[in-house]
mmCIF file with all atom_site columns, C-alpha atoms in Angstrom:
data_model
loop_
_atom_site.group_PDB
_atom_site.id
_atom_site.type_symbol
_atom_site.label_atom_id
_atom_site.label_alt_id
_atom_site.label_comp_id
_atom_site.label_asym_id
_atom_site.label_entity_id
_atom_site.label_seq_id
_atom_site.pdbx_PDB_ins_code
_atom_site.Cartn_x
_atom_site.Cartn_y
_atom_site.Cartn_z
_atom_site.occupancy
_atom_site.B_iso_or_equiv
_atom_site.pdbx_formal_charge
_atom_site.auth_seq_id
_atom_site.auth_comp_id
_atom_site.auth_asym_id
_atom_site.auth_atom_id
_atom_site.pdbx_PDB_model_num
ATOM 1  C CA . MET A 1 1  ? 0.009   -0.077 -0.054  1.00 73.00 ? 1  MET A CA 1
ATOM 2  C CA . ILE A 1 2  ? 1.387   3.361  -0.725  1.00 85.00 ? 2  ILE A CA 1
ATOM 3  C CA . GLU A 1 3  ? 1.470   6.381  1.345   1.00 91.00 ? 3  GLU A CA 1
ATOM 4  C CA . ILE A 1 4  ? -0.301  9.205  -0.454  1.00 93.00 ? 4  ILE A CA 1
ATOM 5  C CA . ASN A 1 5  ? 1.415   12.751 -0.343  1.00 95.00 ? 5  ASN A CA 1
ATOM 6  C CA . ASP A 1 6  ? 1.220   15.780 -1.920  1.00 94.00 ? 6  ASP A CA 1
ATOM 7  C CA . GLY A 1 7  ? 4.388   15.092 -4.158  1.00 97.00 ? 7  GLY A CA 1
ATOM 8  C CA . LEU A 1 8  ? 2.911   12.110 -5.914  1.00 98.00 ? 8  LEU A CA 1
ATOM 9  C CA . ILE A 1 9  ? 1.839   12.563 -9.438  1.00 98.00 ? 9  ILE A CA 1
ATOM 10 C CA . PRO A 1 10 ? -1.679  10.564 -10.359 1.00 98.00 ? 10 PRO A CA 1
ATOM 11 C CA . PHE A 1 11 ? -2.242  8.879  -13.497 1.00 98.00 ? 11 PHE A CA 1
ATOM 12 C CA . ILE A 1 12 ? -5.238  7.004  -14.502 1.00 98.00 ? 12 ILE A CA 1
ATOM 13 C CA . ILE A 1 13 ? -4.589  3.001  -15.074 1.00 97.00 ? 13 ILE A CA 1
ATOM 14 C CA . ASP A 1 14 ? -4.632  1.701  -18.592 1.00 96.00 ? 14 ASP A CA 1
ATOM 15 C CA . GLY A 1 15 ? -8.356  0.188  -19.382 1.00 96.00 ? 15 GLY A CA 1
ATOM 16 C CA . VAL A 1 16 ? -10.176 2.740  -17.207 1.00 98.00 ? 16 VAL A CA 1
ATOM 17 C CA . LYS A 1 17 ? -12.296 4.624  -19.381 1.00 97.00 ? 17 LYS A CA 1
ATOM 18 C CA . SER A 1 18 ? -14.662 7.881  -18.586 1.00 97.00 ? 18 SER A CA 1
ATOM 19 C CA . ARG A 1 19 ? -17.523 9.265  -20.465 1.00 96.00 ? 19 ARG A CA 1
ATOM 20 C CA . GLN A 1 20 ? -19.219 12.270 -19.894 1.00 95.00 ? 20 GLN A CA 1
ATOM 21 C CA . GLU A 1 21 ? -23.149 12.299 -19.700 1.00 93.00 ? 21 GLU A CA 1
ATOM 22 C CA . SER A 1 22 ? -25.713 14.574 -18.862 1.00 90.00 ? 22 SER A CA 1
ATOM 23 C CA . TYR A 1 23 ? -26.070 13.457 -15.414 1.00 88.00 ? 23 TYR A CA 1
ATOM 24 C CA . GLY A 1 24 ? -22.260 13.319 -14.533 1.00 92.00 ? 24 GLY A CA 1
ATOM 25 C CA . LEU A 1 25 ? -18.884 11.581 -15.412 1.00 97.00 ? 25 LEU A CA 1
ATOM 26 C CA . LEU A 1 26 ? -19.089 7.771  -15.853 1.00 97.00 ? 26 LEU A CA 1
ATOM 27 C CA . ILE A 1 27 ? -16.093 5.686  -14.928 1.00 98.00 ? 27 ILE A CA 1
ATOM 28 C CA . VAL A 1 28 ? -15.824 2.258  -16.260 1.00 96.00 ? 28 VAL A CA 1
ATOM 29 C CA . SER A 1 29 ? -13.120 -0.309 -15.454 1.00 95.00 ? 29 SER A CA 1
ATOM 30 C CA . LYS A 1 30 ? -12.935 -4.065 -15.279 1.00 91.00 ? 30 LYS A CA 1
ATOM 31 C CA . ARG A 1 31 ? -12.232 -3.749 -11.560 1.00 87.00 ? 31 ARG A CA 1
ATOM 32 C CA . THR A 1 32 ? -15.135 -1.749 -10.380 1.00 89.00 ? 32 THR A CA 1
ATOM 33 C CA . PRO A 1 33 ? -18.713 -1.409 -11.121 1.00 90.00 ? 33 PRO A CA 1
ATOM 34 C CA . ILE A 1 34 ? -19.669 1.566  -13.388 1.00 94.00 ? 34 ILE A CA 1
ATOM 35 C CA . LEU A 1 35 ? -19.217 4.900  -11.157 1.00 96.00 ? 35 LEU A CA 1
ATOM 36 C CA . ASN A 1 36 ? -20.993 7.978  -11.698 1.00 96.00 ? 36 ASN A CA 1
ATOM 37 C CA . LEU A 1 37 ? -19.093 11.013 -10.355 1.00 97.00 ? 37 LEU A CA 1
ATOM 38 C CA . ASN A 1 38 ? -20.551 14.058 -9.031  1.00 94.00 ? 38 ASN A CA 1
ATOM 39 C CA . GLU A 1 39 ? -19.629 17.543 -10.485 1.00 93.00 ? 39 GLU A CA 1
ATOM 40 C CA . ASP A 1 40 ? -16.800 17.998 -7.525  1.00 93.00 ? 40 ASP A CA 1
ATOM 41 C CA . SER A 1 41 ? -15.354 14.476 -8.344  1.00 96.00 ? 41 SER A CA 1
ATOM 42 C CA . THR A 1 42 ? -15.553 15.243 -11.888 1.00 97.00 ? 42 THR A CA 1
ATOM 43 C CA . VAL A 1 43 ? -13.099 18.308 -11.371 1.00 96.00 ? 43 VAL A CA 1
ATOM 44 C CA . LEU A 1 44 ? -10.665 16.229 -9.576  1.00 98.00 ? 44 LEU A CA 1
ATOM 45 C CA . TRP A 1 45 ? -10.881 13.332 -12.138 1.00 98.00 ? 45 TRP A CA 1
ATOM 46 C CA . THR A 1 46 ? -10.236 15.688 -14.928 1.00 97.00 ? 46 THR A CA 1
ATOM 47 C CA . ALA A 1 47 ? -7.305  17.203 -13.054 1.00 98.00 ? 47 ALA A CA 1
ATOM 48 C CA . ILE A 1 48 ? -5.316  13.959 -13.577 1.00 98.00 ? 48 ILE A CA 1
ATOM 49 C CA . ASP A 1 49 ? -3.238  14.319 -16.435 1.00 98.00 ? 49 ASP A CA 1
ATOM 50 C CA . GLY A 1 50 ? -0.126  12.371 -15.316 1.00 98.00 ? 50 GLY A CA 1
ATOM 51 C CA . VAL A 1 51 ? 1.978   15.427 -15.121 1.00 98.00 ? 51 VAL A CA 1
ATOM 52 C CA . LYS A 1 52 ? 0.658   17.589 -12.262 1.00 98.00 ? 52 LYS A CA 1
ATOM 53 C CA . LYS A 1 53 ? 1.683   16.599 -8.505  1.00 98.00 ? 53 LYS A CA 1
ATOM 54 C CA . ILE A 1 54 ? -1.221  16.594 -6.398  1.00 97.00 ? 54 ILE A CA 1
ATOM 55 C CA . HIS A 1 55 ? 0.212   19.585 -4.630  1.00 97.00 ? 55 HIS A CA 1
ATOM 56 C CA . GLU A 1 56 ? -0.161  21.389 -8.043  1.00 98.00 ? 56 GLU A CA 1
ATOM 57 C CA . ILE A 1 57 ? -3.654  20.157 -8.153  1.00 98.00 ? 57 ILE A CA 1
ATOM 58 C CA . VAL A 1 58 ? -4.599  21.125 -4.561  1.00 97.00 ? 58 VAL A CA 1
ATOM 59 C CA . THR A 1 59 ? -3.076  24.532 -5.113  1.00 97.00 ? 59 THR A CA 1
ATOM 60 C CA . CYS A 1 60 ? -5.211  24.962 -8.343  1.00 96.00 ? 60 CYS A CA 1
ATOM 61 C CA . MET A 1 61 ? -8.480  23.965 -6.605  1.00 95.00 ? 61 MET A CA 1
ATOM 62 C CA . ASN A 1 62 ? -7.625  26.213 -3.562  1.00 96.00 ? 62 ASN A CA 1
ATOM 63 C CA . ASP A 1 63 ? -7.188  29.274 -5.755  1.00 95.00 ? 63 ASP A CA 1
ATOM 64 C CA . GLY A 1 64 ? -9.669  32.012 -4.346  1.00 92.00 ? 64 GLY A CA 1
ATOM 65 C CA . ILE A 1 65 ? -10.001 30.382 -0.881  1.00 93.00 ? 65 ILE A CA 1
ATOM 66 C CA . ASP A 1 66 ? -9.131  32.916 1.804   1.00 92.00 ? 66 ASP A CA 1
ATOM 67 C CA . SER A 1 67 ? -9.306  30.718 4.836   1.00 95.00 ? 67 SER A CA 1
ATOM 68 C CA . ALA A 1 68 ? -6.233  28.689 5.659   1.00 96.00 ? 68 ALA A CA 1
ATOM 69 C CA . GLU A 1 69 ? -8.714  26.188 7.418   1.00 97.00 ? 69 GLU A CA 1
ATOM 70 C CA . ASP A 1 70 ? -10.898 26.023 4.358   1.00 96.00 ? 70 ASP A CA 1
ATOM 71 C CA . ALA A 1 71 ? -7.791  25.351 2.241   1.00 96.00 ? 71 ALA A CA 1
ATOM 72 C CA . GLU A 1 72 ? -6.560  22.594 4.454   1.00 96.00 ? 72 GLU A CA 1
ATOM 73 C CA . GLN A 1 73 ? -10.222 21.052 4.790   1.00 97.00 ? 73 GLN A CA 1
ATOM 74 C CA . ASN A 1 74 ? -10.147 21.280 0.708   1.00 96.00 ? 74 ASN A CA 1
ATOM 75 C CA . ARG A 1 75 ? -6.733  19.607 0.495   1.00 96.00 ? 75 ARG A CA 1
ATOM 76 C CA . LYS A 1 76 ? -8.039  16.663 2.880   1.00 96.00 ? 76 LYS A CA 1
ATOM 77 C CA . VAL A 1 77 ? -10.850 16.232 0.729   1.00 97.00 ? 77 VAL A CA 1
ATOM 78 C CA . ILE A 1 78 ? -8.833  15.971 -2.344  1.00 97.00 ? 78 ILE A CA 1
ATOM 79 C CA . MET A 1 79 ? -6.533  13.478 -0.756  1.00 97.00 ? 79 MET A CA 1
ATOM 80 C CA . GLU A 1 80 ? -9.109  11.307 0.274   1.00 97.00 ? 80 GLU A CA 1
ATOM 81 C CA . PHE A 1 81 ? -10.448 11.390 -3.240  1.00 98.00 ? 81 PHE A CA 1
ATOM 82 C CA . TYR A 1 82 ? -7.380  10.037 -4.673  1.00 98.00 ? 82 TYR A CA 1
ATOM 83 C CA . LYS A 1 83 ? -6.745  7.705  -1.931  1.00 97.00 ? 83 LYS A CA 1
ATOM 84 C CA . SER A 1 84 ? -10.239 6.022  -2.706  1.00 96.00 ? 84 SER A CA 1
ATOM 85 C CA . CYS A 1 85 ? -9.446  5.963  -6.605  1.00 97.00 ? 85 CYS A CA 1
ATOM 86 C CA . TYR A 1 86 ? -6.155  4.425  -5.868  1.00 97.00 ? 86 TYR A CA 1
ATOM 87 C CA . GLU A 1 87 ? -7.776  1.754  -3.759  1.00 95.00 ? 87 GLU A CA 1
ATOM 88 C CA . LEU A 1 88 ? -10.351 1.180  -6.345  1.00 95.00 ? 88 LEU A CA 1
ATOM 89 C CA . GLY A 1 89 ? -7.791  0.300  -8.869  1.00 95.00 ? 89 GLY A CA 1
ATOM 90 C CA . LEU A 1 90 ? -8.640  3.190  -10.855 1.00 98.00 ? 90 LEU A CA 1
ATOM 91 C CA . ILE A 1 91 ? -5.340  5.395  -10.705 1.00 98.00 ? 91 ILE A CA 1
ATOM 92 C CA . ASP A 1 92 ? -1.768  4.809  -9.718  1.00 97.00 ? 92 ASP A CA 1
ATOM 93 C CA . PHE A 1 93 ? 1.004   7.325  -8.806  1.00 98.00 ? 93 PHE A CA 1
ATOM 94 C CA . LYS A 1 94 ? 4.657   8.000  -10.001 1.00 96.00 ? 94 LYS A CA 1
#
């Protein structure tokens, strides 16, 4: 099990596909049932490009947040999202 930290670069595992629908983003893989991501999760999923570190994604998502407490809470939610995606076998890190 990998320890997820801000310096890791998430990338989508081969064979995991996504498709935008009117009701949300669908994620399909051989490892999981079809997942329907809400709007917030879709933003985080589409931020995965195999180049940006989690820290860079968090910084971008926290742009405009004035409270350090809110920014830290946002960072925790983002880290938890990527941890869940990793545990489901949808993403990995480099």
